Tab-separated table of C-alpha atoms and ligand atoms in Angstrom:
chain	number	residue	atom	x	y	z
A	788	MET	CA	41.297	20.129	-12.267
A	789	VAL	CA	38.541	17.204	-12.933
A	790	LYS	CA	38.067	15.368	-15.769
A	791	GLU	CA	34.992	13.433	-16.936
A	792	ALA	CA	35.585	10.553	-17.521
A	793	GLU	CA	35.293	9.067	-21.122
A	794	GLY	CA	31.970	7.476	-22.173
A	795	PHE	CA	30.267	8.253	-18.457
A	796	LYS	CA	27.430	11.038	-18.685
A	797	THR	CA	26.701	13.122	-15.564
A	798	ARG	CA	22.855	13.289	-14.715
A	799	GLU	CA	21.446	16.516	-13.525
A	800	VAL	CA	20.275	16.173	-10.075
A	801	SER	CA	17.373	17.867	-9.490
A	802	THR	CA	15.435	18.785	-6.221
A	803	MET	CA	13.090	16.337	-4.174
A	804	ASN	CA	9.619	17.879	-4.708
A	805	ILE	CA	6.215	16.329	-3.496
A	806	LYS	CA	2.960	16.878	-3.750
A	807	ILE	CA	0.168	15.613	-2.516
A	808	LYS	CA	-2.613	14.825	-4.327
A	809	ASN	CA	-5.300	12.797	-3.037
A	810	ARG	CA	-5.728	11.735	1.055
A	811	ASP	CA	-8.208	10.335	2.924
A	812	GLU	CA	-8.293	8.051	5.594
A	813	ASN	CA	-6.671	4.991	4.592
A	814	GLN	CA	-5.714	6.339	1.015
A	815	LEU	CA	-2.423	8.632	-0.006
A	816	VAL	CA	-1.694	9.632	-3.278
A	817	PHE	CA	1.026	12.073	-3.928
A	818	THR	CA	3.611	12.790	-6.646
A	819	VAL	CA	7.247	12.472	-5.894
A	820	GLU	CA	10.063	14.690	-8.681
A	821	GLY	CA	13.833	14.705	-8.740
A	822	VAL	CA	14.055	10.686	-7.570
A	823	ASP	CA	15.544	7.525	-9.362
A	824	VAL	CA	13.114	4.690	-10.039
A	825	THR	CA	14.812	2.342	-7.307
A	826	MET	CA	14.741	4.864	-4.716
A	827	VAL	CA	10.887	4.795	-5.592
A	828	ASN	CA	10.663	0.630	-5.771
A	829	ALA	CA	12.234	0.226	-2.690
A	830	LEU	CA	9.401	2.159	-0.552
A	831	ARG	CA	7.057	0.694	-1.984
A	832	ARG	CA	8.349	-2.422	-1.247
A	833	ILE	CA	9.229	-1.618	2.360
A	834	CYS	CA	5.611	-0.479	2.795
A	835	MET	CA	4.379	-4.256	1.683
A	836	VAL	CA	6.382	-6.199	3.360
A	837	GLU	CA	8.860	-4.828	6.020
A	838	VAL	CA	6.192	-2.186	7.874
A	839	PRO	CA	4.997	-4.808	10.792
A	840	THR	CA	1.127	-4.967	11.810
A	841	LEU	CA	-1.114	-6.765	14.070
A	842	ALA	CA	-2.719	-10.578	13.002
A	843	ILE	CA	-4.014	-12.818	14.515
A	844	GLU	CA	-1.465	-15.408	14.850
A	845	THR	CA	-3.298	-18.492	17.724
A	846	VAL	CA	-5.745	-19.149	18.765
A	847	GLU	CA	-6.871	-21.487	22.024
A	848	PHE	CA	-10.118	-22.738	21.554
A	849	TYR	CA	-12.495	-23.383	24.433
A	850	LYS	CA	-15.673	-24.519	22.920
A	851	ASN	CA	-16.220	-25.067	19.430
A	852	ASP	CA	-19.998	-26.909	18.682
A	853	ALA	CA	-19.550	-24.764	15.329
A	854	ARG	CA	-19.730	-26.666	11.766
A	855	MET	CA	-16.552	-25.194	10.811
A	856	PHE	CA	-13.023	-26.737	12.064
A	857	ASP	CA	-10.878	-24.914	14.331
A	858	GLU	CA	-8.220	-24.428	11.895
A	859	VAL	CA	-10.565	-23.177	8.999
A	860	LEU	CA	-11.844	-20.431	11.849
A	861	ALA	CA	-8.168	-19.721	13.371
A	862	HIS	CA	-7.481	-19.039	9.180
A	863	ARG	CA	-10.525	-16.617	9.024
A	864	LEU	CA	-9.671	-14.475	12.047
A	865	GLY	CA	-5.908	-14.474	11.130
A	866	LEU	CA	-6.695	-12.313	8.173
A	867	VAL	CA	-9.265	-9.555	10.150
A	868	PRO	CA	-7.218	-6.568	9.827
A	869	LEU	CA	-6.815	-4.841	13.781
A	870	THR	CA	-5.554	-1.696	14.120
A	871	THR	CA	-2.182	-1.301	14.849
A	872	ASN	CA	0.024	0.313	17.298
A	873	LEU	CA	3.551	0.721	16.827
A	874	GLU	CA	4.053	2.376	19.886
A	875	GLU	CA	2.551	0.166	21.982
A	876	LEU	CA	4.298	-3.266	21.585
A	877	VAL	CA	7.369	-4.892	19.934
A	878	LEU	CA	8.526	-7.597	17.442
A	879	SER	CA	7.772	-11.304	19.441
A	880	GLN	CA	11.156	-11.814	18.287
A	881	GLU	CA	12.566	-8.996	19.691
A	882	CYS	CA	10.692	-9.873	22.926
A	883	ASP	CA	12.195	-11.377	25.273
A	884	CYS	CA	9.312	-13.752	26.750
A	885	GLU	CA	9.025	-17.557	26.254
A	886	ASP	CA	5.474	-17.596	23.680
A	887	HIS	CA	3.671	-14.472	24.189
A	888	CYS	CA	3.070	-11.117	26.834
A	889	PRO	CA	1.344	-8.270	26.975
A	890	ARG	CA	4.928	-5.944	25.745
A	891	CYS	CA	4.381	-8.392	22.320
A	892	SER	CA	0.701	-9.750	21.914
A	893	VAL	CA	-2.922	-8.944	22.046
A	894	SER	CA	-5.561	-11.217	23.809
A	895	LEU	CA	-9.071	-11.015	21.759
A	896	VAL	CA	-11.456	-13.466	23.111
A	897	LEU	CA	-14.631	-14.595	20.963
A	898	LYS	CA	-17.653	-15.946	22.568
A	899	GLY	CA	-21.288	-16.808	21.304
A	900	LYS	CA	-24.117	-19.173	21.358
A	901	GLY	CA	-26.950	-20.093	18.561
A	902	PRO	CA	-28.424	-19.162	16.905
A	903	LYS	CA	-26.562	-16.177	15.598
A	904	THR	CA	-23.613	-15.271	13.641
A	905	LEU	CA	-20.515	-13.629	15.132
A	906	TYR	CA	-18.695	-10.762	13.666
A	907	SER	CA	-15.404	-9.707	13.860
A	908	GLY	CA	-17.186	-6.736	15.966
A	909	ASP	CA	-17.735	-9.405	18.538
A	910	LEU	CA	-14.335	-9.964	18.429
A	911	LYS	CA	-13.781	-8.160	22.192
A	912	SER	CA	-10.434	-7.169	22.935
A	913	GLU	CA	-8.050	-6.214	26.099
A	914	ASP	CA	-6.163	-3.678	24.165
A	915	PRO	CA	-8.743	-0.321	23.111
A	916	ASN	CA	-6.070	0.534	20.703
A	917	ALA	CA	-5.688	-2.903	18.841
A	918	LYS	CA	-9.674	-4.081	17.903
A	919	PRO	CA	-11.005	-5.487	14.378
A	920	VAL	CA	-10.691	-2.025	11.997
A	921	MET	CA	-14.502	-3.529	10.413
A	922	ASP	CA	-17.236	-5.024	12.755
A	923	THR	CA	-18.884	-6.443	9.865
A	924	ILE	CA	-17.249	-9.496	8.933
A	925	PRO	CA	-18.919	-11.973	9.407
A	926	LEU	CA	-17.009	-15.161	11.351
A	927	VAL	CA	-18.822	-18.132	11.919
A	928	LYS	CA	-22.283	-19.050	11.925
A	929	LEU	CA	-24.032	-20.313	15.190
A	930	LYS	CA	-26.487	-22.807	15.144
A	931	GLU	CA	-29.521	-23.132	17.922
A	932	GLY	CA	-28.035	-24.804	21.248
A	933	GLU	CA	-24.347	-24.429	19.738
A	934	GLU	CA	-21.644	-22.528	21.173
A	935	LEU	CA	-17.993	-20.726	20.581
A	936	GLU	CA	-15.532	-20.291	23.282
A	937	LEU	CA	-12.011	-18.847	22.091
A	938	VAL	CA	-9.136	-16.516	22.885
A	939	ALA	CA	-6.916	-15.155	20.108
A	940	ILE	CA	-3.676	-13.813	20.539
A	941	ALA	CA	-2.580	-10.957	17.812
A	942	GLN	CA	0.975	-10.152	17.923
A	943	LEU	CA	3.256	-7.869	15.164
A	944	GLY	CA	4.569	-8.907	11.714
A	945	ILE	CA	5.660	-8.338	8.380
A	946	GLY	CA	4.204	-9.015	5.115
A	947	ALA	CA	7.365	-11.127	3.946
A	948	GLU	CA	6.460	-13.208	6.870
A	949	HIS	CA	2.833	-13.627	5.663
A	950	ALA	CA	0.157	-11.471	3.435
A	951	LYS	CA	-1.854	-11.192	6.975
A	952	TYR	CA	1.079	-8.765	8.021
A	953	GLN	CA	0.820	-6.789	5.293
A	954	PRO	CA	-0.402	-3.418	6.114
A	955	THR	CA	-1.278	-1.382	2.492
A	956	THR	CA	-4.353	-2.982	0.177
A	957	ASN	CA	-2.734	-1.313	-2.678
A	958	CYS	CA	0.966	0.216	-3.134
A	959	ALA	CA	1.714	1.178	-6.460
A	960	PHE	CA	3.257	4.466	-8.519
A	961	LYS	CA	3.592	4.355	-12.458
A	962	TYR	CA	5.964	7.319	-14.500
A	963	TYR	CA	4.291	10.602	-14.955
A	964	PRO	CA	2.860	10.735	-18.262
A	965	GLN	CA	3.601	13.333	-20.720
A	966	ILE	CA	1.774	13.854	-24.385
A	967	THR	CA	2.469	16.108	-26.956
A	968	ILE	CA	0.247	17.187	-29.714
A	969	ASP	CA	2.011	19.041	-32.495
A	970	PRO	CA	-0.613	21.946	-33.889
A	971	GLU	CA	1.001	22.010	-37.093
A	972	LYS	CA	0.121	17.730	-38.076
A	973	CYS	CA	-2.583	17.399	-36.175
A	974	GLU	CA	-5.885	17.271	-38.902
A	975	VAL	CA	-8.203	17.844	-35.069
A	976	CYS	CA	-10.017	14.331	-36.587
A	977	ASN	CA	-10.884	13.569	-32.858
A	978	LYS	CA	-10.720	9.878	-33.124
A	979	CYS	CA	-7.450	10.193	-30.052
A	980	VAL	CA	-10.204	12.055	-27.944
A	981	GLU	CA	-13.164	9.387	-29.047
A	982	GLU	CA	-10.630	5.897	-28.321
A	983	CYS	CA	-9.066	7.207	-24.792
A	984	PRO	CA	-10.072	5.129	-22.473
A	985	ARG	CA	-9.082	7.262	-19.708
A	986	SER	CA	-10.880	10.140	-21.253
A	987	VAL	CA	-6.915	11.589	-21.092
A	988	LEU	CA	-7.724	14.442	-24.496
A	989	GLU	CA	-10.883	16.733	-24.420
A	990	TYR	CA	-12.088	18.533	-28.218
A	991	ASP	CA	-11.354	22.422	-27.280
A	992	GLU	CA	-14.473	24.150	-29.552
A	993	LYS	CA	-13.174	27.550	-29.353
A	994	LYS	CA	-9.678	26.556	-30.517
A	995	ASN	CA	-10.304	24.233	-32.809
A	996	GLN	CA	-7.438	21.745	-31.120
A	997	ILE	CA	-6.960	19.226	-29.209
A	998	LYS	CA	-5.842	19.372	-25.715
A	999	VAL	CA	-4.617	16.932	-23.368
A	1000	VAL	CA	-7.305	18.009	-20.051
A	1001	ASP	CA	-6.097	14.928	-17.320
A	1002	ILE	CA	-2.788	14.104	-18.058
A	1003	GLU	CA	-2.691	11.877	-14.269
A	1004	ASN	CA	-5.398	9.980	-15.624
A	1005	CYS	CA	-3.476	8.540	-18.389
A	1006	SER	CA	-2.320	4.786	-17.869
A	1007	LEU	CA	0.467	5.144	-20.962
A	1008	CYS	CA	-1.469	2.213	-23.138
A	1009	ARG	CA	-0.631	5.222	-26.407
A	1010	THR	CA	-3.960	4.528	-28.370
A	1011	CYS	CA	-3.844	7.843	-28.981
A	1012	MET	CA	-0.698	7.955	-30.288
A	1013	ASN	CA	-1.275	4.259	-32.221
A	1014	ASP	CA	-4.151	6.036	-33.665
A	1015	CYS	CA	-3.264	9.261	-34.594
A	1016	ASP	CA	-2.863	8.420	-38.709
A	1017	SER	CA	-0.954	12.644	-39.037
A	1018	GLY	CA	1.260	11.268	-36.260
A	1019	ALA	CA	0.671	14.439	-33.956
A	1020	ILE	CA	0.968	12.471	-30.833
A	1021	THR	CA	3.933	12.165	-28.863
A	1022	MET	CA	3.985	10.122	-25.410
A	1023	ASP	CA	6.649	9.755	-23.368
A	1024	ILE	CA	7.188	9.307	-19.913
A	1025	GLN	CA	9.090	11.522	-17.124
A	1026	GLU	CA	11.988	9.695	-16.160
A	1027	ASP	CA	12.279	11.801	-12.515
A	1028	LYS	CA	8.799	11.717	-11.912
A	1029	PHE	CA	6.195	9.155	-10.447
A	1030	ILE	CA	2.670	9.204	-9.379
A	1031	PHE	CA	2.238	6.870	-5.945
A	1032	GLN	CA	-0.368	5.118	-4.767
A	1033	ILE	CA	-0.690	3.737	-0.885
A	1034	GLU	CA	-4.240	2.587	0.496
A	1035	THR	CA	-3.928	0.412	3.850
A	1036	ASP	CA	-6.375	-2.111	5.313
A	1037	GLY	CA	-7.155	0.510	7.687
A	1038	SER	CA	-4.635	-0.886	10.220
A	1039	MET	CA	-2.843	2.091	10.452
A	1040	PRO	CA	-2.972	5.252	7.903
A	1041	PRO	CA	-1.507	5.621	4.707
A	1042	THR	CA	1.182	8.353	6.031
A	1043	GLU	CA	2.142	6.351	8.793
A	1044	VAL	CA	2.777	3.285	6.518
A	1045	LEU	CA	5.245	5.720	4.264
A	1046	THR	CA	6.909	7.235	7.163
A	1047	ARG	CA	7.725	3.168	8.406
A	1048	ALA	CA	9.076	2.655	5.249
A	1049	CYS	CA	11.177	5.576	5.326
A	1050	ASP	CA	12.815	4.824	9.263
A	1051	ILE	CA	13.601	1.405	7.836
A	1052	LEU	CA	15.135	2.909	4.327
A	1053	ARG	CA	17.159	4.848	6.545
A	1054	ASP	CA	18.185	2.340	9.354
A	1055	LYS	CA	19.407	0.113	6.186
A	1056	ALA	CA	21.813	2.628	5.167
A	1057	ASP	CA	22.803	3.631	8.597
A	1058	LYS	CA	23.941	0.044	8.879
A	1059	ILE	CA	25.527	0.731	4.973
A	1060	ILE	CA	27.206	3.779	7.112
A	1061	THR	CA	28.509	2.059	10.302
A	1062	PHE	CA	29.850	-1.156	8.235
A	1063	CYS	CA	32.210	1.320	5.895
A	1064	GLU	CA	33.459	3.792	8.837
A	1065	GLU	CA	34.333	0.581	10.509
A	1066	GLY	CA	36.456	0.011	7.968
A	1067	GLY	CA	34.163	-2.998	6.179
A	1068	SER	CA	34.831	-5.645	9.138
B	1009	LIG	ZN1	6.752	-11.020	25.661
């Protein structure tokens, strides 16, 4: 017979439940229930700094008459988000070439003669799957007679190395809020409705009571609770339920970032399992 050790609490393990709230090309919002904060945070961190994306790493200048130093222009080029197909390329450190090759890099050519402003859309890529996400990012202004010619080499990298490789522009989660209004204590003064900065509460005229209308918009600021003179409002969090939001720079869809992050987390877990199976040697 197994006896529970004194002082230890057993936690009820609930099944994981995911619901998509909002999904478009660059943004994904979902609720996830039945997981620990550590698990959600691990996924968030991997999405931000371990999922590889493509960015310009080196620039070979052939001509630059523009009033912008090579280094400054190279830095600007590095920050241009590029569409990334992770099936086609390998990380440069995993490639067996010496510098760069078609297996681990993509070349983009930028060429122009003034008077003209060169935009990200003027970067001509050798690979149609690896091009600037937007065509309208201004890169450099050329005056009458000034010329520019360069070849930019884009490679895969991770956000932990440099922020230009981060696929996410926003990746965050918050605890699922919980607001309880005690109808016996509530004096229906409407103060909480007026003070809530997120319009989470509303006055229900028919029932003459305050109701919660948009709980997911609550930022857990506790203004409603603190402003309630009769102490009718209780505000809390659900410890195993979260609202998760991912927004990408367009280099890849948010669902792919999340899937890749799960793959990376699984690979890490696999390594620990193999280590244990081999007897920890
Ligand atoms: Zn290579």
